[in-house]
Amino acid sequence: MKLTLIKTIALSSLLTCSAAAVAAVADASDYKLMVIETATAPQPLEQSFNNCALNVKSKNYAQAEAICTKAIALLKDADGPRFKVRQLTSFALSNRGVARLKAHNDTAALADLYEASKLSNSTMVSHNLSRAKEELAL
């Protein structure tokens, strides 16, 4: 119970900040992976985002998917402003979608990318969805 409360407080503090520093990192195939800059988010969330991107770049796609899924779960429990929760969830879904594409799990990847694009009007997420559709010839 105490750990859950601490996570909730930590996530709430991230989401009530004026802005979380989120950056995009392009991988070799021109997909954009979102990461959170150091010390701008609670450690579990920052680790999930950044480790997901690192594992995609390292071609550890199954591990990347699991870590992104953890970030999405952390965000589902967040009590911050809905806009920020939706935006961060969108970024985590986009990262997981890229990991799934690289693992040749195309259907799940497209589902993640479409859901991400519905949650946030982000140019980075839109880029990933367009790139995936181009790569899969859709």
XYZ file of C-alpha atoms in Angstrom:
138
model
C 0.000 0.000 0.000
C 2.786 2.414 0.918
C 4.620 1.767 -2.363
C 1.425 2.364 -4.364
C 0.860 5.654 -2.550
C 4.435 6.722 -3.230
C 4.044 5.831 -6.943
C 0.783 7.773 -7.104
C 2.336 10.825 -5.462
C 5.387 10.615 -7.712
C 3.316 10.274 -10.885
C 0.981 13.041 -9.772
C 3.914 15.370 -9.198
C 5.208 14.633 -12.704
C 1.847 15.235 -14.275
C 1.180 18.486 -12.414
C 4.519 20.012 -13.462
C 4.339 22.627 -16.179
C 5.830 20.187 -18.683
C 7.640 16.895 -18.657
C 10.738 17.014 -20.780
C 10.159 14.467 -23.500
C 12.530 14.099 -26.400
C 12.503 11.956 -29.508
C 15.366 9.772 -30.543
C 15.437 8.477 -34.099
C 16.527 4.886 -34.529
C 18.180 3.475 -37.636
C 14.893 2.912 -39.460
C 13.662 6.481 -38.866
C 11.099 5.694 -36.187
C 10.877 8.200 -33.348
C 11.316 6.808 -29.842
C 10.216 9.058 -27.010
C 12.374 9.338 -23.886
C 12.028 11.402 -20.728
C 14.983 13.598 -19.867
C 16.783 12.715 -16.654
C 15.268 13.937 -13.389
C 12.041 15.271 -14.911
C 9.881 12.267 -14.000
C 9.544 9.758 -11.186
C 12.225 7.108 -11.504
C 9.928 4.142 -12.386
C 8.295 6.063 -15.237
C 11.557 7.564 -16.481
C 13.193 4.126 -16.413
C 10.317 2.522 -18.289
C 10.338 5.090 -21.092
C 14.082 5.273 -21.452
C 14.754 1.543 -21.062
C 12.105 0.804 -23.671
C 13.846 3.068 -26.185
C 17.253 1.653 -25.261
C 16.028 -1.918 -25.765
C 14.506 -1.074 -29.149
C 17.796 0.476 -30.246
C 19.618 -2.614 -28.907
C 17.196 -4.887 -30.794
C 15.850 -6.473 -27.585
C 12.278 -6.131 -28.806
C 10.539 -8.518 -26.388
C 12.159 -6.748 -23.426
C 11.262 -3.352 -24.896
C 7.619 -4.402 -25.263
C 7.466 -5.574 -21.643
C 9.017 -2.356 -20.355
C 6.671 -0.159 -22.407
C 3.743 -2.173 -21.112
C 4.955 -1.383 -17.584
C 5.036 2.337 -18.396
C 1.472 2.155 -19.733
C 0.357 0.400 -16.543
C 2.025 3.082 -14.388
C 0.196 5.769 -16.342
C -3.181 4.046 -15.913
C -2.806 4.604 -12.155
C -1.772 8.254 -12.513
C -4.007 10.943 -11.053
C -2.558 13.915 -12.921
C -4.199 16.146 -15.525
C -5.918 14.030 -18.173
C -4.148 15.763 -21.056
C -0.695 14.925 -19.722
C -1.631 11.350 -18.848
C -3.057 10.886 -22.344
C 0.036 12.390 -23.972
C 2.496 10.242 -22.011
C 0.355 7.156 -22.579
C 0.374 7.951 -26.280
C 4.167 8.144 -26.270
C 4.476 4.838 -24.393
C 2.064 3.164 -26.833
C 4.043 4.547 -29.768
C 7.307 3.230 -28.335
C 5.710 -0.180 -27.748
C 4.315 -0.100 -31.286
C 7.799 0.421 -32.692
C 9.133 -2.467 -30.582
C 6.311 -4.698 -31.826
C 6.959 -3.704 -35.458
C 10.589 -4.611 -35.098
C 9.559 -7.976 -33.581
C 7.284 -8.563 -36.627
C 4.120 -8.424 -34.514
C 2.507 -6.121 -37.073
C -1.135 -6.347 -35.977
C -0.395 -5.479 -32.335
C 2.032 -2.764 -33.459
C -0.557 -1.074 -35.657
C -3.138 -1.289 -32.871
C -0.725 0.490 -30.517
C 0.143 3.161 -33.066
C -3.491 3.850 -33.975
C -4.443 4.076 -30.288
C -1.464 6.365 -29.650
C -2.507 8.672 -32.476
C -6.062 8.840 -31.116
C -4.804 9.796 -27.643
C -2.448 12.585 -28.697
C -2.054 14.818 -31.709
C 1.731 14.441 -31.658
C 3.825 14.823 -34.784
C 6.189 12.128 -33.475
C 3.371 9.615 -33.018
C 1.875 10.540 -36.401
C 5.284 10.050 -37.984
C 5.584 6.547 -36.495
C 2.120 5.551 -37.702
C 2.789 6.873 -41.213
C 6.180 5.179 -41.314
C 4.675 1.851 -40.184
C 1.937 2.036 -42.827
C 4.560 2.797 -45.457
C 6.801 -0.066 -44.304
C 3.868 -2.513 -44.258
C 2.547 -1.195 -47.596
C -0.858 -0.233 -46.192
